[in-house]
Every structure is written in structure tokens, then in C-alpha cells.
CSV table of C-alpha atoms and ligand atoms in Angstrom, one decimal:
chain,number,residue,atom,x,y,z
A,1,MET,CA,39.7,20.6,-15.5
A,2,ASN,CA,40.3,21.0,-19.0
A,3,ILE,CA,44.3,21.6,-19.6
A,4,LEU,CA,46.1,23.0,-21.9
A,5,VAL,CA,49.7,21.7,-21.7
A,6,THR,CA,51.8,23.7,-24.0
A,7,GLY,CA,55.7,21.6,-24.1
A,8,GLY,CA,53.6,18.2,-23.1
A,9,ALA,CA,55.9,16.3,-25.2
A,10,GLY,CA,58.7,17.5,-23.4
A,11,TYR,CA,60.4,15.4,-19.9
A,12,ILE,CA,58.8,17.7,-17.6
A,13,GLY,CA,55.6,18.1,-19.9
A,14,SER,CA,54.6,13.9,-20.6
A,15,HIS,CA,55.4,13.2,-17.0
A,16,THR,CA,53.0,15.7,-15.7
A,17,CYS,CA,50.1,14.9,-18.4
A,18,LEU,CA,50.5,12.0,-17.5
A,19,SER,CA,50.0,12.7,-13.7
A,20,LEU,CA,46.8,14.8,-13.9
A,21,MET,CA,44.9,12.6,-17.3
A,22,GLU,CA,45.7,9.6,-13.5
A,23,GLU,CA,43.1,12.4,-11.2
A,24,GLY,CA,40.9,12.7,-14.2
A,25,HIS,CA,41.6,16.8,-16.0
A,26,ASP,CA,40.9,16.7,-19.5
A,27,ILE,CA,44.6,17.6,-21.3
A,28,CYS,CA,44.8,18.7,-24.3
A,29,VAL,CA,48.5,19.4,-25.3
A,30,VAL,CA,50.4,21.8,-28.1
A,31,ASP,CA,54.1,21.6,-29.5
A,32,ASN,CA,56.0,21.7,-32.1
A,33,LEU,CA,58.2,18.5,-31.4
A,34,SER,CA,61.5,21.0,-31.3
A,35,ASN,CA,63.1,18.9,-28.9
A,36,SER,CA,60.2,15.9,-28.2
A,37,LYS,CA,58.4,13.3,-30.1
A,38,GLU,CA,55.1,12.2,-30.2
A,39,THR,CA,55.6,9.1,-28.6
A,40,PRO,CA,56.0,9.6,-24.8
A,41,LEU,CA,51.8,11.5,-25.7
A,42,LYS,CA,51.5,8.0,-27.6
A,43,ARG,CA,52.9,5.7,-23.9
A,44,ILE,CA,50.7,7.7,-21.7
A,45,GLN,CA,48.0,7.3,-23.5
A,46,GLU,CA,48.4,4.0,-23.3
A,47,ILE,CA,49.4,3.4,-19.4
A,48,THR,CA,46.1,5.7,-18.3
A,49,GLY,CA,43.9,4.0,-20.6
A,50,ARG,CA,42.7,7.5,-21.6
A,51,ARG,CA,43.3,9.8,-24.8
A,52,LEU,CA,44.4,13.0,-24.7
A,53,GLN,CA,43.7,15.6,-27.7
A,54,PHE,CA,47.6,16.7,-29.7
A,55,TYR,CA,48.1,20.0,-31.7
A,56,ARG,CA,51.5,19.9,-33.6
A,57,ILE,CA,51.7,23.9,-32.9
A,58,ASP,CA,54.3,25.9,-32.6
A,59,LEU,CA,53.4,28.4,-30.5
A,60,THR,CA,54.7,31.6,-32.0
A,61,GLN,CA,51.8,30.7,-35.0
A,62,LYS,CA,49.3,32.6,-33.6
A,63,ALA,CA,47.3,31.9,-36.0
A,64,SER,CA,47.3,28.6,-35.8
A,65,LEU,CA,47.2,28.8,-31.4
A,66,VAL,CA,43.9,30.4,-32.2
A,67,GLN,CA,42.4,27.9,-33.9
A,68,VAL,CA,42.8,25.6,-30.7
A,69,PHE,CA,41.2,27.9,-27.5
A,70,GLU,CA,38.1,28.5,-30.7
A,71,ASP,CA,37.9,24.8,-30.7
A,72,ARG,CA,38.4,24.0,-26.6
A,73,ARG,CA,37.5,26.2,-23.7
A,74,PHE,CA,40.2,25.6,-21.1
A,75,ASP,CA,40.2,26.1,-17.3
A,76,ALA,CA,43.9,26.6,-17.0
A,77,VAL,CA,47.0,26.4,-19.0
A,78,ILE,CA,50.4,24.8,-17.6
A,79,HIS,CA,53.1,25.8,-20.2
A,80,PHE,CA,56.2,24.6,-20.6
A,81,ALA,CA,56.9,24.6,-24.2
A,82,GLY,CA,60.5,26.6,-24.2
A,83,LEU,CA,63.5,26.4,-24.8
A,84,LYS,CA,66.2,25.0,-22.2
A,85,ALA,CA,69.4,24.9,-23.1
A,86,VAL,CA,72.1,26.8,-21.2
A,87,GLY,CA,74.7,26.7,-23.5
A,88,GLU,CA,72.5,27.1,-26.5
A,89,SER,CA,71.6,29.9,-25.1
A,90,VAL,CA,75.1,31.5,-24.8
A,91,LEU,CA,75.2,30.7,-28.7
A,92,VAL,CA,72.0,32.2,-30.3
A,93,PRO,CA,70.4,34.0,-27.2
A,94,LEU,CA,68.2,35.6,-30.3
A,95,ALA,CA,67.0,32.3,-31.0
A,96,TYR,CA,66.1,31.7,-27.1
A,97,TYR,CA,64.5,35.3,-26.7
A,98,SER,CA,62.3,35.0,-29.7
A,99,ASN,CA,60.8,31.2,-29.2
A,100,ASN,CA,60.4,31.8,-25.3
A,101,ILE,CA,59.6,35.1,-25.2
A,102,VAL,CA,57.2,35.8,-27.9
A,103,GLY,CA,55.7,32.4,-27.4
A,104,SER,CA,54.7,33.5,-24.8
A,105,LEU,CA,53.3,36.8,-25.5
A,106,VAL,CA,51.4,35.7,-28.3
A,107,LEU,CA,50.0,32.2,-25.1
A,108,PHE,CA,49.3,35.0,-23.1
A,109,GLU,CA,47.6,37.2,-25.3
A,110,LEU,CA,45.3,34.2,-26.2
A,111,MET,CA,44.2,33.2,-23.3
A,112,ASP,CA,44.0,37.0,-22.5
A,113,ALA,CA,41.3,37.5,-25.4
A,114,TYR,CA,39.4,33.7,-24.2
A,115,GLY,CA,39.2,34.4,-21.1
A,116,VAL,CA,41.0,31.5,-19.7
A,117,LYS,CA,43.2,33.4,-16.9
A,118,ASN,CA,44.5,30.5,-15.0
A,119,ILE,CA,48.3,29.8,-15.4
A,120,VAL,CA,51.2,27.3,-14.0
A,121,PHE,CA,54.1,29.0,-15.4
A,122,SER,CA,57.6,26.3,-15.3
A,123,SER,CA,60.1,28.9,-14.5
A,124,SER,CA,63.2,27.4,-12.8
A,125,ALA,CA,65.9,28.5,-9.8
A,126,THR,CA,68.9,29.6,-12.9
A,127,VAL,CA,67.2,32.7,-11.7
A,128,TYR,CA,68.7,33.3,-9.0
A,129,GLY,CA,72.3,32.4,-10.8
A,130,GLU,CA,74.3,32.8,-7.9
A,131,PRO,CA,72.8,32.6,-4.3
A,132,GLU,CA,74.3,34.3,-1.5
A,133,LYS,CA,73.8,31.5,0.6
A,134,VAL,CA,71.3,28.8,0.8
A,135,PRO,CA,68.8,27.5,1.5
A,136,ILE,CA,67.4,29.1,-1.5
A,137,LYS,CA,63.9,31.4,-0.6
A,138,GLU,CA,61.6,32.7,-3.3
A,139,SER,CA,62.2,35.8,-1.5
A,140,PHE,CA,66.2,36.3,-2.4
A,141,PRO,CA,67.6,38.6,-5.6
A,142,VAL,CA,67.2,36.9,-8.8
A,143,CYS,CA,70.5,37.3,-11.3
A,144,PRO,CA,70.2,34.9,-13.6
A,145,ALA,CA,73.9,34.9,-15.9
A,146,ASN,CA,72.7,33.1,-19.2
A,147,PRO,CA,70.6,34.2,-21.8
A,148,TYR,CA,67.7,30.9,-20.8
A,149,GLY,CA,66.9,32.0,-17.6
A,150,ARG,CA,67.5,35.5,-18.5
A,151,THR,CA,64.0,34.1,-20.4
A,152,LYS,CA,62.3,32.9,-17.9
A,153,LEU,CA,63.1,36.1,-15.8
A,154,HIS,CA,61.7,38.3,-18.0
A,155,ILE,CA,58.3,35.6,-18.6
A,156,GLU,CA,58.1,36.3,-15.3
A,157,HIS,CA,58.6,39.7,-15.4
A,158,ILE,CA,55.6,39.8,-17.9
A,159,LEU,CA,53.6,37.6,-15.8
A,160,ARG,CA,54.0,40.3,-12.7
A,161,ASP,CA,52.9,43.0,-15.0
A,162,LEU,CA,50.0,41.6,-16.5
A,163,PHE,CA,48.6,40.2,-12.7
A,164,ALA,CA,48.9,44.0,-11.7
A,165,ALA,CA,46.9,45.1,-15.2
A,166,ASP,CA,43.9,43.2,-14.3
A,167,ARG,CA,43.3,41.0,-10.9
A,168,LYS,CA,41.3,39.1,-12.8
A,169,TRP,CA,44.3,36.3,-13.3
A,170,ASN,CA,45.9,33.5,-11.0
A,171,ILE,CA,49.2,32.8,-11.7
A,172,ALA,CA,51.6,30.1,-10.4
A,173,ILE,CA,55.4,30.6,-10.7
A,174,LEU,CA,57.2,27.6,-10.6
A,175,ARG,CA,60.5,27.6,-9.6
A,176,TYR,CA,62.0,24.0,-10.7
A,177,PHE,CA,65.7,23.0,-8.8
A,178,ASN,CA,67.1,19.4,-11.1
A,179,PRO,CA,64.5,17.5,-12.2
A,180,VAL,CA,65.8,13.6,-12.8
A,181,GLY,CA,63.9,10.6,-12.4
A,182,ALA,CA,61.2,8.7,-15.0
A,183,HIS,CA,58.0,7.7,-13.6
A,184,PRO,CA,58.5,4.1,-13.0
A,185,SER,CA,57.4,2.2,-15.6
A,186,GLY,CA,59.4,3.1,-17.6
A,187,MET,CA,57.7,4.1,-21.1
A,188,ILE,CA,58.5,7.7,-20.4
A,189,GLY,CA,61.7,9.6,-19.1
A,190,GLU,CA,64.2,11.7,-20.2
A,191,ASP,CA,65.3,11.7,-23.9
A,192,PRO,CA,67.7,14.7,-24.5
A,193,ASN,CA,69.4,15.3,-27.9
A,194,ASP,CA,72.6,14.7,-29.1
A,195,ILE,CA,75.1,14.2,-26.0
A,196,PRO,CA,72.8,15.3,-22.8
A,197,ASN,CA,74.1,18.4,-20.5
A,198,ASN,CA,73.3,17.1,-17.4
A,199,LEU,CA,74.2,15.6,-15.0
A,200,MET,CA,71.8,12.7,-14.8
A,201,PRO,CA,72.0,11.9,-18.1
A,202,PHE,CA,75.2,11.5,-19.1
A,203,ILE,CA,76.0,9.4,-15.8
A,204,SER,CA,73.2,6.9,-17.1
A,205,GLN,CA,74.5,7.1,-20.3
A,206,VAL,CA,77.8,5.6,-19.1
A,207,ALA,CA,76.4,2.8,-16.9
A,208,VAL,CA,74.8,1.9,-19.9
A,209,GLY,CA,77.5,1.9,-21.9
A,210,LYS,CA,76.6,5.2,-24.5
A,211,GLN,CA,79.8,7.3,-22.8
A,212,GLN,CA,82.8,6.3,-22.2
A,213,GLU,CA,83.5,8.6,-18.7
A,214,LEU,CA,81.7,11.6,-17.4
A,215,PHE,CA,83.8,14.2,-17.3
A,216,VAL,CA,83.5,16.1,-13.4
A,217,TYR,CA,82.9,19.8,-14.1
A,218,GLY,CA,85.8,20.8,-11.4
A,219,ASN,CA,86.4,19.6,-8.1
A,220,ASP,CA,87.9,22.6,-6.6
A,221,TYR,CA,84.0,23.6,-5.5
A,222,PRO,CA,83.7,24.9,-1.5
A,223,THR,CA,81.5,21.8,-1.3
A,224,HIS,CA,82.2,18.8,1.2
A,225,ASP,CA,84.1,16.8,-1.6
A,226,GLY,CA,85.2,19.5,-4.0
A,227,THR,CA,82.2,18.8,-6.6
A,228,GLY,CA,79.0,20.3,-7.4
A,229,VAL,CA,75.8,20.5,-5.4
A,230,ARG,CA,73.0,20.7,-6.2
A,231,ASP,CA,68.8,19.6,-5.2
A,232,TYR,CA,67.4,16.9,-7.3
A,233,ILE,CA,64.1,16.3,-7.8
A,234,HIS,CA,62.6,13.5,-8.9
A,235,VAL,CA,59.9,14.4,-12.1
A,236,MET,CA,57.3,12.3,-10.6
A,237,ASP,CA,57.1,15.0,-7.6
A,238,LEU,CA,58.2,17.9,-9.7
A,239,ALA,CA,54.8,16.4,-12.2
A,240,HIS,CA,52.0,15.5,-9.2
A,241,GLY,CA,54.0,19.8,-8.1
A,242,HIS,CA,51.7,21.2,-10.4
A,243,ALA,CA,48.3,19.2,-9.6
A,244,TYR,CA,48.5,21.2,-6.2
A,245,ALA,CA,49.4,24.6,-8.1
A,246,LEU,CA,46.5,23.7,-10.2
A,247,ASN,CA,44.0,23.5,-7.0
A,248,LYS,CA,46.0,26.9,-5.5
A,249,LEU,CA,44.5,28.4,-8.6
A,250,GLY,CA,40.6,27.3,-7.8
A,251,GLU,CA,40.9,29.7,-4.5
A,252,ALA,CA,41.8,32.5,-6.7
A,253,PRO,CA,45.8,33.6,-4.8
A,254,GLY,CA,46.5,36.2,-7.3
A,255,LEU,CA,49.9,35.8,-8.0
A,256,VAL,CA,52.5,32.9,-6.2
A,257,THR,CA,55.7,31.7,-6.7
A,258,TYR,CA,57.1,28.8,-5.4
A,259,ASN,CA,60.3,26.8,-5.6
A,260,LEU,CA,59.4,23.1,-6.2
A,261,GLY,CA,62.8,21.2,-4.6
A,262,THR,CA,63.5,18.6,-2.0
A,263,GLY,CA,65.3,21.1,1.0
A,264,LYS,CA,68.6,18.7,0.5
A,265,GLY,CA,72.0,18.9,-2.5
A,266,PHE,CA,73.9,16.9,-3.4
A,267,SER,CA,77.6,16.3,-5.1
A,268,VAL,CA,78.6,15.0,-8.3
A,269,LEU,CA,80.2,12.6,-6.6
A,270,GLU,CA,77.6,11.6,-4.5
A,271,MET,CA,75.3,11.2,-7.7
A,272,VAL,CA,77.5,8.6,-9.7
A,273,SER,CA,78.1,6.7,-6.0
A,274,ALA,CA,74.4,6.2,-5.8
A,275,PHE,CA,74.2,5.4,-9.0
A,276,GLU,CA,76.8,3.1,-9.3
A,277,LYS,CA,75.2,1.3,-6.7
A,278,VAL,CA,71.5,1.0,-7.5
A,279,SER,CA,72.6,0.1,-11.2
A,280,GLY,CA,75.3,-2.3,-10.4
A,281,LYS,CA,77.3,-0.7,-13.2
A,282,PRO,CA,80.3,1.0,-12.4
A,283,VAL,CA,79.7,4.8,-13.8
A,284,PRO,CA,84.2,6.0,-14.3
A,285,TYR,CA,84.5,9.4,-14.4
A,286,LYS,CA,87.2,12.0,-14.8
A,287,ILE,CA,87.8,15.9,-13.3
A,288,VAL,CA,88.0,17.9,-15.5
A,289,SER,CA,88.1,21.1,-15.2
A,290,ARG,CA,84.8,23.5,-13.8
A,291,ARG,CA,81.7,24.8,-16.3
A,292,GLU,CA,82.0,28.5,-17.2
A,293,GLY,CA,78.9,29.4,-15.5
A,294,ASP,CA,78.2,26.7,-12.7
A,295,ILE,CA,77.8,27.3,-9.1
A,296,ALA,CA,78.9,25.5,-6.6
A,297,THR,CA,75.9,25.0,-4.2
A,298,CYS,CA,72.1,25.3,-4.5
A,299,TYR,CA,69.4,23.6,-3.2
A,300,ALA,CA,66.5,25.2,-2.4
A,301,ASP,CA,64.0,26.1,0.7
A,302,PRO,CA,61.2,24.2,-0.1
A,303,SER,CA,58.6,25.6,3.1
A,304,LEU,CA,56.7,28.2,1.1
A,305,ALA,CA,55.5,25.4,-1.3
A,306,GLU,CA,55.1,22.8,1.6
A,307,LYS,CA,53.0,25.4,3.8
A,308,GLU,CA,50.7,27.3,0.9
A,309,LEU,CA,50.2,24.6,-1.2
A,310,ASP,CA,51.3,21.4,1.1
A,311,TRP,CA,53.3,19.7,-1.4
A,312,LYS,CA,56.4,18.2,0.0
A,313,ALA,CA,58.5,16.2,-2.7
A,314,LYS,CA,59.0,12.1,-0.9
A,315,LEU,CA,61.2,10.4,-3.4
A,316,GLY,CA,64.9,10.5,-2.7
A,317,ILE,CA,68.1,9.9,-4.2
A,318,ASN,CA,67.7,5.8,-5.2
A,319,GLU,CA,63.6,6.2,-6.2
A,320,MET,CA,66.2,9.5,-8.7
A,321,CYS,CA,68.7,6.5,-10.0
A,322,GLU,CA,66.5,3.6,-9.9
A,323,ASP,CA,64.1,5.3,-11.7
A,324,THR,CA,66.4,6.6,-14.4
A,325,TRP,CA,67.6,3.4,-14.8
A,326,ARG,CA,64.6,1.7,-15.4
A,327,TRP,CA,63.3,4.0,-18.3
A,328,GLN,CA,67.0,4.3,-19.6
A,329,LYS,CA,67.4,0.1,-19.7
A,330,LYS,CA,64.4,0.4,-21.3
A,331,ASN,CA,64.6,2.3,-23.7
A,332,PRO,CA,68.6,2.9,-24.8
A,333,ASP,CA,68.3,4.7,-27.5
A,334,GLY,CA,65.5,7.1,-26.2
A,335,TYR,CA,62.5,7.3,-28.0
A,336,ILE,CA,62.3,5.9,-31.7
B,401,NAD,P1,62.0,19.2,-22.7
B,401,NAD,O1,62.6,20.1,-24.0
B,401,NAD,O2,61.6,18.7,-22.7
B,401,NAD,O3,60.3,20.8,-23.0
B,401,NAD,C1,59.6,22.0,-23.6
B,401,NAD,C2,59.0,21.2,-25.0
B,401,NAD,O4,58.3,22.5,-25.3
B,401,NAD,C3,59.4,20.2,-25.7
B,401,NAD,O5,58.5,18.6,-25.8
B,401,NAD,C4,59.7,21.2,-27.0
B,401,NAD,O6,59.0,20.5,-28.7
B,401,NAD,C5,58.6,22.2,-27.0
B,401,NAD,N1,58.7,23.5,-28.0
B,401,NAD,C6,59.6,24.1,-27.2
B,401,NAD,N2,59.0,25.5,-28.4
B,401,NAD,C7,58.4,26.1,-28.4
B,401,NAD,C8,57.4,26.1,-29.1
B,401,NAD,N3,57.4,27.4,-30.1
B,401,NAD,N4,55.8,26.1,-29.2
B,401,NAD,C9,55.6,25.1,-28.8
B,401,NAD,N5,55.9,24.0,-28.6
B,401,NAD,C10,57.8,24.7,-27.9
B,401,NAD,O7,61.9,20.3,-21.3
B,401,NAD,P2,61.4,20.0,-20.1
B,401,NAD,O8,63.0,19.4,-19.4
B,401,NAD,O9,60.3,19.3,-19.9
B,401,NAD,O10,61.6,21.9,-19.9
B,401,NAD,C11,59.3,21.9,-19.5
B,401,NAD,C12,59.3,23.5,-19.2
B,401,NAD,O11,60.5,23.2,-17.6
B,401,NAD,C13,61.4,24.4,-19.9
B,401,NAD,O12,60.4,25.6,-19.7
B,401,NAD,C14,61.7,24.4,-19.0
B,401,NAD,O13,62.4,25.8,-18.8
B,401,NAD,C15,62.3,24.4,-17.7
B,401,NAD,N6,62.7,23.8,-17.2
B,401,NAD,C16,63.2,22.8,-17.0
B,401,NAD,C17,64.5,22.5,-15.9
B,401,NAD,C18,65.2,21.2,-16.5
B,401,NAD,O14,66.2,20.9,-15.9
B,401,NAD,N7,64.7,19.8,-17.3
B,401,NAD,C19,64.3,23.1,-15.0
B,401,NAD,C20,63.8,23.7,-15.1
B,401,NAD,C21,63.4,25.0,-15.2
B,402,WQD,C1,74.3,19.4,-12.4
B,402,WQD,C2,76.4,19.2,-11.8
B,402,WQD,C3,77.6,20.3,-12.6
B,402,WQD,C4,77.4,17.6,-16.6
B,402,WQD,C5,70.8,22.6,-15.7
B,402,WQD,C6,70.9,24.4,-16.0
B,402,WQD,C7,69.2,24.7,-15.2
B,402,WQD,C8,68.6,24.3,-14.7
B,402,WQD,C9,68.0,22.7,-14.7
B,402,WQD,C10,67.1,25.2,-16.3
B,402,WQD,C11,77.4,20.6,-11.8
B,402,WQD,C12,78.1,18.6,-12.8
B,402,WQD,C13,77.1,18.3,-15.1
B,402,WQD,C14,78.4,16.2,-16.4
B,402,WQD,C15,78.9,17.6,-14.0
B,402,WQD,N1,67.8,23.5,-16.3
B,402,WQD,N2,78.1,18.3,-14.3
B,402,WQD,N3,79.5,17.2,-15.8
B,402,WQD,O1,73.6,23.6,-14.3
B,402,WQD,O2,73.0,22.3,-12.2
B,402,WQD,O3,71.6,23.5,-14.1
B,402,WQD,O4,69.6,21.9,-15.0
B,402,WQD,O5,65.9,25.6,-15.8
B,402,WQD,O6,68.5,26.4,-16.0
B,402,WQD,O7,71.9,25.4,-15.9
B,402,WQD,O8,72.2,20.6,-14.1
B,402,WQD,O9,73.2,18.9,-14.4
B,402,WQD,O10,74.4,20.1,-16.3
B,402,WQD,O11,74.5,20.4,-13.9
B,402,WQD,O12,80.2,17.3,-13.6
B,402,WQD,O13,78.8,16.4,-17.9
B,402,WQD,O14,76.7,18.5,-12.4
B,402,WQD,O15,78.8,21.0,-12.7
B,402,WQD,O16,77.6,20.8,-10.3
B,402,WQD,P1,73.1,23.0,-13.6
B,402,WQD,P2,73.9,19.8,-14.4
């Protein structure tokens, strides 16, 4: 297939491009590099021995994006591009609404105009907000607790309205849980700017000596050890999930929504101890107060994706830690 991947230079996008290229698909990436570098795209081509096409374009710039649709014919689009830092979205909500929603609108308008009506959209477990119970099913109420999450939900609504108006669209909304890990080559991985917001990159930066200690945000949650529980999913499992979603679009399913998670929850302290075991490095930590907006426990019921996509996460917490550690050791300063 000819696939347009927006945000393909980013963390999940780069792993997904690699996996799709290994399966023989032709990939065209559009990314403005606002939160990424071109290096992973070069490395993907080294690993696969195949070429991809790259346009450095901001999705909100319609005149530039038109050129991409003029140049190539696409069978499907995978839409990763967006800003994703929860804390930042509280500080600069307009930047998030503008980038994520306007960028998506421009993309959908051009897809419509050029007759490209198959899309996989990166949504997030964050749309559920604080769940009434776990595991979380796709049918649960949605109530995101921050502007970032609300941009994701708005985009889901836009896609639903688009489908209601034109049944020729095929749309797979994928709600990711907590992506971690890296490609087993150690050549591509997660490369956060500045101090990481998320747990796994922070742990690995402590292990490699870039950060002194981990701050564990609260040990008074109603969980087995008091620390927050999440559904960590290996980024390669997630990447493969996109190929399964593309296959599903081939069956013309209309609009479908799937959780992509493992269905298992691990606490912060369990992640720390798994990482220490795999890396052989100590990860000193200090318990501090809760982070605003955090919830106690969040994990997926991934059974719908298993039933309808035939996809299931295969990699466990050890592979997640091993692959993160390999990437971190090989690239202590990220992509330079
Ligand atoms: P990322 O920041 O690494 O990748 C996003 C990419 O989009 C970056 O390369 C960035 O430069 C690009 N981008 C942003 N705005 C753009 C614009 N206007 N035009 C063109 N390119 C633009 O993030 P990621 O972790 O790879 O996440 C990918 C997608 O998955 C995002 O939509 C994110 O919201 C979603 N998601 C991520 C997580 C997570 O924890 N990483 C969880 C759930 C959902
Ligand atoms: C995991 C656990 C923290 C950092 C976020 C977004 C969500 C989605 C995935 C995009 C929590 C604890 C963390 C640290 C800690 N992204 N923690 N010390 O908050 O579950 O989800 O990323 O869609 O929208 O909100 O992930 O990795 O930040 O936190 O103790 O330095 O680790 O409190 O329990 P989160 P996370």
C-alpha cells in the first residue's frame, strides 16, 4: 500500500514506519519536526534497506500539504502528528487546539478532496479520564481531564461526523495506553526534549546517569503498593497494531474504535524494579506528592482489538525494559 504517515518522525510514528516498510508498504512521511528530528527517518532506511519519502511540512499549512496529495496517490493515511504533553497543554491550550485540531481538519479536508478515505487515527486512553472501573472498555464514558485529551476527543468527534455524512470513509480510531520501549536494534527510540514527562524515559535517564533520581508521584493511591498503575505497551506491539488496523480498513468496516494495550497494569515501583533488574543499574527514587491530574489505575480491556483485528500485544515488561535500556545506552543524548 501507499501510506501517508503524518508525524512519522516521532516516537510511535518512526517505529510504525519501520514496521510497515518491513512488510513492503511504501511510506511517505509528513512532519514539521517540531518534536522530532530527521535522524530516525534516516535510520529506518538503513535498517530496512528501503527508501521513504519525507516532506518537512506543517499540517496546518494547507497550501504546502496540497503539494503532497498532488505528488502522490495514497491508499491510506496514519495520522500521528500532534502535540502530546499534558502539562504543556494546560499552560498553552490554544497552541494545542490550534495545532492538533486545525492540523487534523486540514488533513481531513485534503483527504476528502483527493478521495483518500481510509484513515487510522492516534487517539489516547487519556480520553477516558478517570475510569469508574478497570479494565477499560471502548464503550466506557469519555471525559478527558486536560486540554491535550480534549483535542483527541474533538478529533474523534470530527471523524464520527465525517463518517456520518459520508459512509465511504473507513476510520480506525486507536486509543493507545502507555507506549514504552524501542526497536530491538537500539537505533530508534523515544527521544524526549529536555526533562522527560513520562515514567519510562525518566527511569532510563536515571539509570544512564543523566538524571540523579526519579520522583515517584505519590505512594498513597489505592493500589497494591500505593503507586500509580498503568498499562505499558511495547512500541513495537503498538506499531504492529497499525498494520492490523490497515488490514481492517481493507474490509470497509466504517468507523471502528479500539484500545491498544496489554490488559495488564504495573505500578511505578514495579517498573523501577524491572528496569533495575534488566539494566543492572540502580534507579534511586524519592516519593513526592501526587502529580495533579494523575489517576490511580488505568489499564485496557484489549479484547475487542483481539477479536476484530486479530491483534494482541506479545511483548512483556522485560522486553520493554531491555529495549528501552539498549536504546538509552547506545544513544545517551538521544538523536544528535
Ligand atoms: P511525538 O511527539 O514523538 O510524535 C508526533 C510527531 O508529530 C512529531 O514528530 C512532531 O514533530 C509531529 N507534529 C506535531 N505537530 C505537527 C504538525 N502540525 N505538522 C506536522 N507534524 C507535526 O509523539 P508520539 O509519542 O510518537 O505520539 C504520536 C501520536 O500518538 C500523537 O498524536 C499522540 O498524541 C498519540 N499518543 C501518544 C501517546 C504516548 O504516550 N506517546 C499515548 C497515546 C497517544
Ligand atoms: C505513568 C505513571 C505517574 C513520571 C501520559 C499521558 C497520556 C498518554 C500517556 C498521550 C503515573 C508516574 C511518572 C515520573 C512518576 N499520552 N510517574 N514519576 O500519566 O499515565 O500518561 O502518557 O496520550 O495522555 O497523560 O504516563 O508515564 O507520565 O506516568 O511517578 O517522573 O508514572 O504518576 O502513575 P501517564 P506517565
